[in-house]
Coordinates of C-alpha atoms in Angstrom, one line a residue:
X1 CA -17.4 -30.3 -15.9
X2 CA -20.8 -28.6 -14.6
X3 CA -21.4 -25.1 -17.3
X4 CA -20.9 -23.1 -13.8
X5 CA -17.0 -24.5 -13.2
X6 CA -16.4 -24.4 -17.4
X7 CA -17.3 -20.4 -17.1
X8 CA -15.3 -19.7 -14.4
X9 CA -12.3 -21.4 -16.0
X10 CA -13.1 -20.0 -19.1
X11 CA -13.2 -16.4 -16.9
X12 CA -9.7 -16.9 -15.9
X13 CA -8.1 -17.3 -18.8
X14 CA -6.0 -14.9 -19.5
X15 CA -6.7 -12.1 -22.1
X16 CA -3.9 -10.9 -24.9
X17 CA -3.5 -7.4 -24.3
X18 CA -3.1 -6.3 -27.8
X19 CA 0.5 -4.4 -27.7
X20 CA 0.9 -4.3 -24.3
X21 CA 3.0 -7.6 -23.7
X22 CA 0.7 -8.7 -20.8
X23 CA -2.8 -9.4 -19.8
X24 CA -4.9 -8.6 -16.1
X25 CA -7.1 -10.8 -15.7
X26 CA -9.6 -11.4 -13.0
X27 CA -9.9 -14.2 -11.2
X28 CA -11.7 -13.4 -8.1
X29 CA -14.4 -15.6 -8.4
X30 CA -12.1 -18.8 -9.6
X31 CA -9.5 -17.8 -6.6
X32 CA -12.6 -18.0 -3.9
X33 CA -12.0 -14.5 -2.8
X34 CA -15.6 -14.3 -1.2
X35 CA -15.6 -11.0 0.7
X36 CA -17.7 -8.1 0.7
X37 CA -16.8 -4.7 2.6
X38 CA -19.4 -3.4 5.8
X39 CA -18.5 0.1 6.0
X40 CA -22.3 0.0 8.3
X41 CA -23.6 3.0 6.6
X42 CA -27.5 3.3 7.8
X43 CA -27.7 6.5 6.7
X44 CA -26.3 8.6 9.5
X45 CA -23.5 9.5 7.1
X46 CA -20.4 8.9 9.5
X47 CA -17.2 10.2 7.8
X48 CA -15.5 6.8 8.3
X49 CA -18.2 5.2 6.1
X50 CA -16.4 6.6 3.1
X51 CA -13.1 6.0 3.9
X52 CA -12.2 2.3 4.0
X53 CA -10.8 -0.8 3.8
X54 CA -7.5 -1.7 2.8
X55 CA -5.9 -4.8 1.7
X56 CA -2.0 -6.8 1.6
X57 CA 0.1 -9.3 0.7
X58 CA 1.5 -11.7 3.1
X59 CA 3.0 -15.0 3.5
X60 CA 1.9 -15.6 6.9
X61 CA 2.3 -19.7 6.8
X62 CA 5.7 -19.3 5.3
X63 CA 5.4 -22.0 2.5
X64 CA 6.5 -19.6 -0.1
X65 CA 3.2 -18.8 -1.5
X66 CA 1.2 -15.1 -1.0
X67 CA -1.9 -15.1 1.4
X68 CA -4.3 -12.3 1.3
X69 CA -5.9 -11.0 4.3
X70 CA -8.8 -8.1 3.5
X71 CA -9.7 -5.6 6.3
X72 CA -13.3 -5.0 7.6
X73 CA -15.8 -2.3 9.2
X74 CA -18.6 -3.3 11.3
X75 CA -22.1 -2.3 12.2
X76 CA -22.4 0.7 14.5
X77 CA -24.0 0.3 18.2
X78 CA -27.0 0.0 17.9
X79 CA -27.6 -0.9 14.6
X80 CA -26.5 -3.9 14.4
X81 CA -27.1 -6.2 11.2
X82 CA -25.2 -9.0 10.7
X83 CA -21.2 -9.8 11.4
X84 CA -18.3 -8.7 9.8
X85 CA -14.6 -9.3 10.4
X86 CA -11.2 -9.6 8.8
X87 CA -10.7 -12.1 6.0
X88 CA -7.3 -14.5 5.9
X89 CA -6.9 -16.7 3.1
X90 CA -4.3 -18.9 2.7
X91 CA -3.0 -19.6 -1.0
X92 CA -3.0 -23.1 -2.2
X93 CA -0.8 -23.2 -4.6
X94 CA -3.1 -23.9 -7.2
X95 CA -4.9 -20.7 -8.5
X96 CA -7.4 -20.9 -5.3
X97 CA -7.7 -20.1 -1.8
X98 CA -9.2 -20.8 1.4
X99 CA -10.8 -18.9 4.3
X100 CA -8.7 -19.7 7.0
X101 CA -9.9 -16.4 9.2
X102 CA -11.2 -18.7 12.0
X103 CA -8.8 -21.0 12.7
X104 CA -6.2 -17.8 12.2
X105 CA -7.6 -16.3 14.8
X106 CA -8.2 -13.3 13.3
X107 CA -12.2 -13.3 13.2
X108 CA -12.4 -9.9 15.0
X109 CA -14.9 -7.6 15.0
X110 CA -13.5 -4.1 15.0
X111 CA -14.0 -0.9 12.7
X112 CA -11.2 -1.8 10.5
X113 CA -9.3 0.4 8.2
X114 CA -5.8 -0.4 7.0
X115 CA -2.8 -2.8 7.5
X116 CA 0.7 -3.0 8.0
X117 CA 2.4 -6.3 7.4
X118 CA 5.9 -6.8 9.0
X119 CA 7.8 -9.1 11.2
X120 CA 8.3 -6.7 14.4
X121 CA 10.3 -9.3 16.7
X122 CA 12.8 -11.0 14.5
X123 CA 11.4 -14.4 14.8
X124 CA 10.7 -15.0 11.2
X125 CA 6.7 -14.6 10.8
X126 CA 5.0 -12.1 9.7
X127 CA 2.7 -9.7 12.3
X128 CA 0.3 -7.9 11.3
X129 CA -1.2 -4.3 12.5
X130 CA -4.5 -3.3 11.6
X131 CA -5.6 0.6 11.9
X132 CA -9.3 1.5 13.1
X133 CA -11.4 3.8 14.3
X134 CA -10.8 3.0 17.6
X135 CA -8.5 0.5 19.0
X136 CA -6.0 -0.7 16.8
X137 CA -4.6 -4.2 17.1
X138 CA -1.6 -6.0 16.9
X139 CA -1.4 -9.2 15.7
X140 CA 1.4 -12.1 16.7
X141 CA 2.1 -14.6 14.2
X142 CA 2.4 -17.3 16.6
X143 CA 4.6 -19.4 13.4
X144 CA 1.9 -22.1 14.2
X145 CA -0.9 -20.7 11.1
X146 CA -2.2 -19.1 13.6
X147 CA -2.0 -15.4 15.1
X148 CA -2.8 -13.8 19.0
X149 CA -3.8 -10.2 20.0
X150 CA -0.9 -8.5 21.8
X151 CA -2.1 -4.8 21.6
X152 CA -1.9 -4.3 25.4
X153 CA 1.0 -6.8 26.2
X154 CA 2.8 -4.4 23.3
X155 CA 2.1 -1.4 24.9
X156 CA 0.1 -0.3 22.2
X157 CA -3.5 -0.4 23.7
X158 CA -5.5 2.4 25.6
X159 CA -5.6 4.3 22.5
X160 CA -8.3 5.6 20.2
X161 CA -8.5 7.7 17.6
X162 CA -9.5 7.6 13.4
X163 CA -6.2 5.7 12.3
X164 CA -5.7 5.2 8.3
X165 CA -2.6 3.9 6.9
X166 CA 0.8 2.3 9.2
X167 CA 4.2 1.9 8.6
X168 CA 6.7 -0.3 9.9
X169 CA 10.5 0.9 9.4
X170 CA 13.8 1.0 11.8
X171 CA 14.1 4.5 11.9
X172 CA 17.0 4.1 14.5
X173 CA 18.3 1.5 12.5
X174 CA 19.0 -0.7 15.6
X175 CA 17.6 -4.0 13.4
X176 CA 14.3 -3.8 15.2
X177 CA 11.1 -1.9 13.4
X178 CA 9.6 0.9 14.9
X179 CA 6.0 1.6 13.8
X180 CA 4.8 5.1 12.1
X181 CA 0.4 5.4 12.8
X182 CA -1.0 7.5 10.1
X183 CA -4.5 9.5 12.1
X184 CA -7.1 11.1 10.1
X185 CA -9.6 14.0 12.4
X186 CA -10.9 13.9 15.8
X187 CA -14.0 12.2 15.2
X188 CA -16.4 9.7 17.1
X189 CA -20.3 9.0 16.7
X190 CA -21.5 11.1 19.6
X191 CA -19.6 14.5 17.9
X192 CA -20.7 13.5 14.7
X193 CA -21.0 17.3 12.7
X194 CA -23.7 17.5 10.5
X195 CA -23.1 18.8 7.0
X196 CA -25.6 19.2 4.1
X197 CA -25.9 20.1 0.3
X198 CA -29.4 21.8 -0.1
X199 CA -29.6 22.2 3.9
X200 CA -32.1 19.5 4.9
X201 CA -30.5 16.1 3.9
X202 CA -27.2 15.1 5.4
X203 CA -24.3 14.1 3.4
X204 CA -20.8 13.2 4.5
X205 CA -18.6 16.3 5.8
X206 CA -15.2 17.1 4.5
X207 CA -12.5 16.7 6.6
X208 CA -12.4 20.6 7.1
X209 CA -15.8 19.8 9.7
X210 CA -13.3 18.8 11.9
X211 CA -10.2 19.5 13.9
X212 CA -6.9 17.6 12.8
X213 CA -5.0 14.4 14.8
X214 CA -1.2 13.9 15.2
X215 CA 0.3 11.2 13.9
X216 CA 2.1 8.1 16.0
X217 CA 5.5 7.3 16.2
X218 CA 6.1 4.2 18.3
X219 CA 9.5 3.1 19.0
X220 CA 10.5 -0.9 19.0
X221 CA 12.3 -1.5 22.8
X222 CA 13.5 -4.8 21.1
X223 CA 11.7 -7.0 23.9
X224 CA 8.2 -7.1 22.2
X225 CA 7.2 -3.9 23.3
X226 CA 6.9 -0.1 22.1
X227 CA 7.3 3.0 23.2
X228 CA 5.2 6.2 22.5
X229 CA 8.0 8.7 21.2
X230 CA 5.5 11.0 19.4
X231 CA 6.0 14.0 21.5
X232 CA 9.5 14.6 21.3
X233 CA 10.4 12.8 17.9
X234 CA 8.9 15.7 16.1
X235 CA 5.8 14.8 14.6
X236 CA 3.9 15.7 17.1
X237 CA 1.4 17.6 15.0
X238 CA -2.4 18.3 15.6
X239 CA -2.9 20.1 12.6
X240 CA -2.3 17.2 10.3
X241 CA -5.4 15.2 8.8
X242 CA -3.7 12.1 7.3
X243 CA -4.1 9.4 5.2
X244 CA -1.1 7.9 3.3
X245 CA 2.6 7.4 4.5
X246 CA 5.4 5.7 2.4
X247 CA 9.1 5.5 3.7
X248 CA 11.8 6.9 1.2
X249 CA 15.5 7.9 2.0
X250 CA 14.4 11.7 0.9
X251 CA 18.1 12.9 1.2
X252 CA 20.2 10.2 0.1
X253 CA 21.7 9.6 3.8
X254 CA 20.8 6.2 4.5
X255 CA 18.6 6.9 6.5
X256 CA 14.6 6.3 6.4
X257 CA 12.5 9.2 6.3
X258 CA 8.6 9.7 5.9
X259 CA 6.6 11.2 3.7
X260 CA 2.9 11.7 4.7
X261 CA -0.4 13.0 2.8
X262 CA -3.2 15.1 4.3
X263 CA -6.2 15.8 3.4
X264 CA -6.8 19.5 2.8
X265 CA -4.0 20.0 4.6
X266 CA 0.3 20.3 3.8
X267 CA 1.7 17.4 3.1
X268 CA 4.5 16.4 5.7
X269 CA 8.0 15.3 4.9
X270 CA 9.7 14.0 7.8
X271 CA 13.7 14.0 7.3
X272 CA 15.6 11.9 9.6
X273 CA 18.1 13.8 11.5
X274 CA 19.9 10.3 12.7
X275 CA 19.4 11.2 16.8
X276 CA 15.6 9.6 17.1
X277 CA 14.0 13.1 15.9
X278 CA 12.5 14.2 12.6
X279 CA 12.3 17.2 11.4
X280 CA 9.2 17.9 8.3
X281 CA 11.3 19.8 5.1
X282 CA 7.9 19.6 3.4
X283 CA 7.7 23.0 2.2
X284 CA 11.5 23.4 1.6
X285 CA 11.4 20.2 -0.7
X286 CA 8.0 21.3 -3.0
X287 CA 5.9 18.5 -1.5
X288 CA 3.7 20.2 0.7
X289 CA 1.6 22.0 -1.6
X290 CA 0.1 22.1 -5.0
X291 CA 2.5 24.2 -7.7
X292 CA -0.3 27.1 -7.5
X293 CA 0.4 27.0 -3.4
X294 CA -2.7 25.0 -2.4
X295 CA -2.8 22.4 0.1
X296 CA -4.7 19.5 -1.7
X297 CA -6.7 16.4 -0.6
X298 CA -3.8 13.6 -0.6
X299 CA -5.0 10.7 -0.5
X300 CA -2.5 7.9 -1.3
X301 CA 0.9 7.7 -1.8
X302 CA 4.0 5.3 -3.7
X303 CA 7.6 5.7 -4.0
X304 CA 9.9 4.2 -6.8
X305 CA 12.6 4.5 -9.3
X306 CA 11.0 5.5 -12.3
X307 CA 13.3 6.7 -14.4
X308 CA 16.7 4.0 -13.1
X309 CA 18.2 7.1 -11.7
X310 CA 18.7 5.1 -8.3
X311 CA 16.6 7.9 -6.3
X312 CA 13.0 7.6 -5.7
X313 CA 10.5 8.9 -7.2
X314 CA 6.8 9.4 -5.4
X315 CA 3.5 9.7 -6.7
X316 CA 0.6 11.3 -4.6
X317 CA -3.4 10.2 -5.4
X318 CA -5.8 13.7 -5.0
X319 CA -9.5 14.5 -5.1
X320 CA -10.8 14.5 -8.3
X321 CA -10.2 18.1 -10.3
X322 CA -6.5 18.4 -8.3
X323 CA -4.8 15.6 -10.6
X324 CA -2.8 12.7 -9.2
X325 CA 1.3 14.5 -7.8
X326 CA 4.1 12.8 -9.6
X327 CA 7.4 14.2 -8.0
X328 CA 10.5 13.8 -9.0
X329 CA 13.3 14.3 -7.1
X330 CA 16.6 17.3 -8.2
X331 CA 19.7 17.3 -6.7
X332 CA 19.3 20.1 -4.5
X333 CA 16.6 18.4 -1.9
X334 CA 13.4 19.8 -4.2
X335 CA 10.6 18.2 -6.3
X336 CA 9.2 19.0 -9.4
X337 CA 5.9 17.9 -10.3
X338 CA 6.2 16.4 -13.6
X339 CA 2.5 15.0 -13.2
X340 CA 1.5 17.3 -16.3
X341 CA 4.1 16.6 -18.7
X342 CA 4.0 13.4 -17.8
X343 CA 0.9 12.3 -18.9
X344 CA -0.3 11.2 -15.4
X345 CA -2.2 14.5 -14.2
X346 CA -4.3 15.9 -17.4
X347 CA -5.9 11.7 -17.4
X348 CA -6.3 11.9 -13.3
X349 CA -7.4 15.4 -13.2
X350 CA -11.2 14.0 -13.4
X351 CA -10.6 11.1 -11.1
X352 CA -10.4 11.0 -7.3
X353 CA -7.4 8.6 -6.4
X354 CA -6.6 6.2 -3.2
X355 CA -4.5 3.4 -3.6
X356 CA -1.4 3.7 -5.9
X357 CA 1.4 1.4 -6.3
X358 CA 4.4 1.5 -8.6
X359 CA 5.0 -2.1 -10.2
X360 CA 6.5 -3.4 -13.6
X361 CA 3.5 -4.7 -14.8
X362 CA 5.1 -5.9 -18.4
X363 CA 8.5 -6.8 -17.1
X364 CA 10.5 -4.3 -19.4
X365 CA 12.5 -2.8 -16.3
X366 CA 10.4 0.3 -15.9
X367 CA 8.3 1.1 -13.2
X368 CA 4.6 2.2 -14.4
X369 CA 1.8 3.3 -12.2
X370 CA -1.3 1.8 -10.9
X371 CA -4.1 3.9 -9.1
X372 CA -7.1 2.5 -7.8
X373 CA -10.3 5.7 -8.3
X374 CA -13.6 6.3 -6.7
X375 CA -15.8 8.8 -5.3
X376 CA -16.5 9.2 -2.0
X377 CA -20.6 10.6 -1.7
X378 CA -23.1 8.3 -4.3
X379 CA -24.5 11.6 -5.3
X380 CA -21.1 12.2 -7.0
X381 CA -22.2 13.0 -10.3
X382 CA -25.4 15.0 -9.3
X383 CA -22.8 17.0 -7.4
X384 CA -20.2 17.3 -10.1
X385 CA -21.1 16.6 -13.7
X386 CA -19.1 14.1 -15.2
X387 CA -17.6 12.9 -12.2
X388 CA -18.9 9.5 -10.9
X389 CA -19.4 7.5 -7.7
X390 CA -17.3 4.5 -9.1
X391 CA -15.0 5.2 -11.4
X392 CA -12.7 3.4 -13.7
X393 CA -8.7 2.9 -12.2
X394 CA -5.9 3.8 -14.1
X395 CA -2.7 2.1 -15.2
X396 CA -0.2 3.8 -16.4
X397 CA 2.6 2.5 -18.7
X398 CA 5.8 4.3 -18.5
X399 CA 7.9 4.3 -21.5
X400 CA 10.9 5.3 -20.3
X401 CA 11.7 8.6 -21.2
X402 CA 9.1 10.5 -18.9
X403 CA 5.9 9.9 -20.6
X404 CA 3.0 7.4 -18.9
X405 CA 0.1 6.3 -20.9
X406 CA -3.4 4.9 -19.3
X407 CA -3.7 1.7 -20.7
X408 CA -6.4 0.0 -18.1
X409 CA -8.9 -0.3 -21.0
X410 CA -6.6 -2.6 -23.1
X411 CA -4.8 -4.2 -20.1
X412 CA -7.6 -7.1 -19.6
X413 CA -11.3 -7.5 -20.4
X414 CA -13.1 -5.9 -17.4
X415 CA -10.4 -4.5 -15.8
X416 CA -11.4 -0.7 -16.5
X417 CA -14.7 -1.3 -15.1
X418 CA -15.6 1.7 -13.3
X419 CA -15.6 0.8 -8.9
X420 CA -15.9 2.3 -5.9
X421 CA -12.0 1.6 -5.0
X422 CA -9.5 2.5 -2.2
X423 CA -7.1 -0.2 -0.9
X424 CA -4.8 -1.4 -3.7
X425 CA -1.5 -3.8 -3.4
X426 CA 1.0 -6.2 -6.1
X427 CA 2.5 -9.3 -5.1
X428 CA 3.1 -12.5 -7.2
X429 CA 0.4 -14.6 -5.8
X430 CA 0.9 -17.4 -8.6
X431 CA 4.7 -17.6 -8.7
X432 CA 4.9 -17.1 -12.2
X433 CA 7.5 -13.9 -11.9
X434 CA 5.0 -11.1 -12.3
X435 CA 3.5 -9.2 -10.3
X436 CA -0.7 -9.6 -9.5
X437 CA -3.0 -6.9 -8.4
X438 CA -5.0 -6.7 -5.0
X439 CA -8.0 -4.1 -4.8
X440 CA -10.7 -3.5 -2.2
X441 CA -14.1 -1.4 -2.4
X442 CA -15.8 0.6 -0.2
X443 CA -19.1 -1.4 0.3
X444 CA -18.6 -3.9 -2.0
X445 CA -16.2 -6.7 -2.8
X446 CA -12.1 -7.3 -3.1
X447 CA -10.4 -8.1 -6.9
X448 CA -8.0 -10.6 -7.4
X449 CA -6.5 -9.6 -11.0
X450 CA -3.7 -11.9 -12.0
X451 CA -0.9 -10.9 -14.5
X452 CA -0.1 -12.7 -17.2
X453 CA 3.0 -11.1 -18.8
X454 CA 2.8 -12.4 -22.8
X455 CA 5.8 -10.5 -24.2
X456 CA 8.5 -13.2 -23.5
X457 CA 10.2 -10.5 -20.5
X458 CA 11.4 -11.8 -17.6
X459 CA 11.8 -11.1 -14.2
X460 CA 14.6 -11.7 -11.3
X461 CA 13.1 -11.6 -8.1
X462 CA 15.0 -11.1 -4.3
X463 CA 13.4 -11.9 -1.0
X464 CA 16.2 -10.1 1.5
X465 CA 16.6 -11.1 4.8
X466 CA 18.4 -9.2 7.1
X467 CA 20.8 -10.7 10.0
X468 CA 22.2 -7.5 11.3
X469 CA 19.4 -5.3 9.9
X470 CA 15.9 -5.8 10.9
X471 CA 14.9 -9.7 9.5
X472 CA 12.5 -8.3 6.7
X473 CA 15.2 -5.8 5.5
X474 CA 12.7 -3.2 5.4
X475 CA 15.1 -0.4 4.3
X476 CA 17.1 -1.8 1.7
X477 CA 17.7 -1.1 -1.2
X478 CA 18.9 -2.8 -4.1
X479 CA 20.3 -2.4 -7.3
X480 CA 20.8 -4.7 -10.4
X481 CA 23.2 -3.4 -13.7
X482 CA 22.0 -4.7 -17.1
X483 CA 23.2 -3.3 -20.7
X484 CA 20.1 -0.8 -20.6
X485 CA 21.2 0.5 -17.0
X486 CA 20.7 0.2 -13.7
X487 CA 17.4 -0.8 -11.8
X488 CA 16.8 0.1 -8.3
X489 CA 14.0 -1.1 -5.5
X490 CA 13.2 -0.6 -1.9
X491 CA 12.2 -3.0 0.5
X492 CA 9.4 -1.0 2.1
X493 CA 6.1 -1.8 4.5
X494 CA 2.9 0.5 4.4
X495 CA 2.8 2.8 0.7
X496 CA -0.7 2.8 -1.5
X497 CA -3.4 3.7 0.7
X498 CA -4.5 1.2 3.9
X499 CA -2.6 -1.3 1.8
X500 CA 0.1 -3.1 2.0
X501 CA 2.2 -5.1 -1.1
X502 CA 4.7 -8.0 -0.9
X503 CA 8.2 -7.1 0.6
X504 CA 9.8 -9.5 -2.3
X505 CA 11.7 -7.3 -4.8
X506 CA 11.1 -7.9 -8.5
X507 CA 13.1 -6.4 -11.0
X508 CA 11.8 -6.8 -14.9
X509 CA 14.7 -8.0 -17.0
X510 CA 13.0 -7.5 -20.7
X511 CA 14.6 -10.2 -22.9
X512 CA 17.7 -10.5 -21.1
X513 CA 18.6 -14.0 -19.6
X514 CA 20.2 -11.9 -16.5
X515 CA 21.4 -9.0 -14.3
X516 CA 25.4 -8.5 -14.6
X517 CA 25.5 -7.2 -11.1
X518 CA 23.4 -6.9 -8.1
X519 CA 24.0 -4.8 -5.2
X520 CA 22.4 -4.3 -1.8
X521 CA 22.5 -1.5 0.6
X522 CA 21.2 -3.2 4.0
X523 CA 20.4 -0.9 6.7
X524 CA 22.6 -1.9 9.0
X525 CA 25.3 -0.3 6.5
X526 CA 26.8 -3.3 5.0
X527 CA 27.0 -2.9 1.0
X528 CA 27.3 -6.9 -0.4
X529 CA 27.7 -7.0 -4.2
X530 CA 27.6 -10.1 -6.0
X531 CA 28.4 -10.7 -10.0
X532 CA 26.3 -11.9 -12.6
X533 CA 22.4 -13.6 -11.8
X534 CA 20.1 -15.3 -14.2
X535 CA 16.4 -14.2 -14.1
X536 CA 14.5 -16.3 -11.9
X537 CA 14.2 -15.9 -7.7
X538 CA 16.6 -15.9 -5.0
X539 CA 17.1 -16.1 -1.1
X540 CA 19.2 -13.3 -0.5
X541 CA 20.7 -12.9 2.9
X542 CA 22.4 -10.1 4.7
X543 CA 26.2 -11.4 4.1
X544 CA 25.9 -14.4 2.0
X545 CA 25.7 -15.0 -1.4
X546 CA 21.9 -15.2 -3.3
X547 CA 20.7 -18.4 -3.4
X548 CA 18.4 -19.4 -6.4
X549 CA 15.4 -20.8 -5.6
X550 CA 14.1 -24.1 -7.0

């Protein structure tokens, strides 16, 4: 073995996390994850420059095994240095991956930004919508490895705008998924503002430079097209500048609703009221503003049972000095913030969040907290003191009983080492049962950090597939009974920030050789219960008993 190949596979080994029952470790470099971020700063300080890209989690083959695809910027007119498009690579099964962007055809050029992952037409593959400052595109898994632009055909194209993160979810609950278009301000090259620090240098404006964009609602026809429904759906909103959505059932109805962050403006909460409209009980359910009344700069968002009271849970990434929002829901339709007394907002209140997902990183049936930090000007700490330009992420272990503690310096040699992050997402790229971690810089490269859990916990893992309900069961929810309670997850696209995760459920199991009881809510309305499963990973469809996978 050359000294080269012995390091790397010394690199990738993973490293005892002393006390914490599992190790992240990163194997980028032994994966082949070659890919390095073009936000095509040249010094004009565009606001977009600072915001991207985004990252997920997808099976797009179907052989069972997690792909990766990694979204890209581009040069701007005119100053054109070299090429940069998405990146697709397809897992093979044995720790590595290969580029497969070309022969995908997804080697487009466009000023990328996020992605949402979901199969929009029912035919079992995986699509895939890409946000940008510009056109977005839709992409047609053709079930062949192989994908084809159908933005116009799906009556998507013709618009432009600053899009940030997507969601896909049947808000109708007809089994088709409608899509949800997150846009940040009204911004384009030619009415570019310029902002300064000392009044001679440019630096990159605040969102408040500029005037706020509506968000998108598009509405799945069922025949491969959508339909524009923003305007009378209710949120139809200029004022909003936003960057994260996740999908939560906010009221308990069945029924998906939205919750959306803004930058330096409200945050929106958009209940479902079950006729094709929305109606935004931000304010009404504490989520719109800080506790001292203070719009803050949301950045991105998670949902998740934290504390197995079957009711979600959402966390919400800030600028740095506002603290990272952890809410949790009470029974009369309002939040509290328990991000103080928590643990979670005193060790954010330095950093400046964007992708965040909720995961079970050690397996013990508890859902902790990953958020993915960096600044968003390199002059950070001339600006602020102690704050810096990359910045360390956070993972925080919840215990249980309300309290999180950062463990990111003891959770893997390297993997506190300060970056310039924003898109984050889990998935279990290795099959082992845990869940791996996906993270993209701005201006620099993507981190594969695989999870080695080392405690002896185990896992039982769902992949849902609805037959009356939308084919990715985006929606569902389910719910597993063990001595120590009850465990509940939600099949969900979009979440994090520009990011999107694996749709695959994993519940953590501890010790326990099995779940007494599993029960799924589709959202078509059927309720299927089934009795006892042993940790490991099943096939569950809509109607039909799970079937453990070999």
């Amino acid at each position: 073995m050359r000294r080269r190949d012995f390091l790397l596979a010394a690199a990738s080994l993973p490293v005892r996390a002393a006390g914490l029952g599992f190790a992240l470790t990163d194997v980028t470099a032994r994966a082949g994850i070659r890919f390095e971020h073009n936000s095509g700063a040249f010094g004009a300080k565009y606001l977009p420059e600072t915001m991207g890209p985004g990252c997920a989690f997808l099976d797009y083959d179907g052989d069972g095994w997690l792909d990766i695809l990694l979204v890209n910027g581009m040069d701007w007119p005119g100053h054109k240095r070299r090429r940069s498009t998405l990146q697709l690579y397809r897992n093979n099964r044995n720790g590595t991956f290969t580029d497969v962007t070309e022969q995908a055809g997804l080697a487009v050029e466009m000023y990328g930004m996020g992605v949402a992952v979901a199969d929009y037409n029912n035919d079992g593959f995986p699509d895939v919508l890409v946000t940008a400052v510009g056109q977005n595109r839709l992409f047609q898994n053709t079930g062949k490895g192989h994908f084809i632009d159908v933005t116009e055909k799906a009556g998507l194209g013709g618009r432009t705008a600053f899009s940030m993160s997507a969601v896909w979810f049947d808000f109708d609950r007809d089994g088709h998924l409608d899509l949800f278009v997150c846009n940040y301000v009204k911004w384009a090259p030619e009415h570019d503002v310029f902002c300064s620090v000392d009044g001679k240098r440019k630096s990159y404006c605040t969102p408040e430079a500029y005037h706020g964009a509506t968000c998108w609602l598009f509405h799945n026809r069922g025949n491969g097209t959508f339909e524009d429904v923003t305007a009378h759906s209710g949120v139809f909103d200029t004022s909003s500048k936003s960057l994260g959505v996740a999908m939560l059932d906010y009221d308990r109805d069945g029924w998906p609703d939205l919750l959306v962050t803004n930058d330096t403006q409200p945050n929106k909460l958009y209940r479902n009221r079950h006729d094709g409209t929305f109606e935004d009980v931000a304010v009404h359910a504490d989520v719109a503003f800080s506790e001292d009344g203070r719009a803050r700069a949301g950045m991105g968002i998670d949902s998740g049972d934290i504390d197995r009271s079957g009711v979600q849970s959402i966390a919400i990434t800030n600028f740095d000095g506002e603290m990272m929002a952890l809410y949790r829901p009470g029974a009369d339709g309002v939040y509290k913030d328990i991000a103080f007394s928590s643990g979670v907002g005193p060790a954010s209140l330095n950093s400046l969040g964007f992708g965040c997902v909720f995961f079970d990183a050690d397996l013990d049936g508890n859902l902790d907290l990953f958020a993915a930090n960096g600044h968003i000007d390199e002059t950070a700490r001339n600006m602020r003191g102690k704050i810096g330009y990359a910045q360390a992420p956070q993972l925080f272990l919840n215990n249980g009983r309300g309290v999180f503690r950062d463990v990111a310096r003891q959770a893997g040699e390297g993997f506190a080492t300060p970056k310039v992050a924003r898109g984050a997402a889990c998935g279990d790229f290795d099959n082992d049962g845990d869940l791996d971690l996906l993270v993209t810089t701005n201006q620099g490269p993507a981190y594969l950090y695989r999870n080695d859990v080392t405690n002896g916990n185990r896992s039982l893992r769902l992949h849902l597939r609805g037959t009356k309900s939308n084919r990715d069961a985006i929606g569902a929810v389910a719910r597993i009974s063990t001595p120590e309670g009850t465990e509940s997850r939600v099949v969900k696209s979009g979440s994090s920030y520009l990011s999107q995760s694996e749709l695959a459920l994993t519940f953590g199991l501890g010790r326990r050789q099995r779940a007494e009881r599993l029960i799924v809510e589709w959202p078509s309305g059927r309720v299927d219960e089934h009795g006892p499963l042993a940790a490991g990973v099943y096939q569950c469809e809509e109607g039909s008993k799970p079937v453990q996978s070999k």
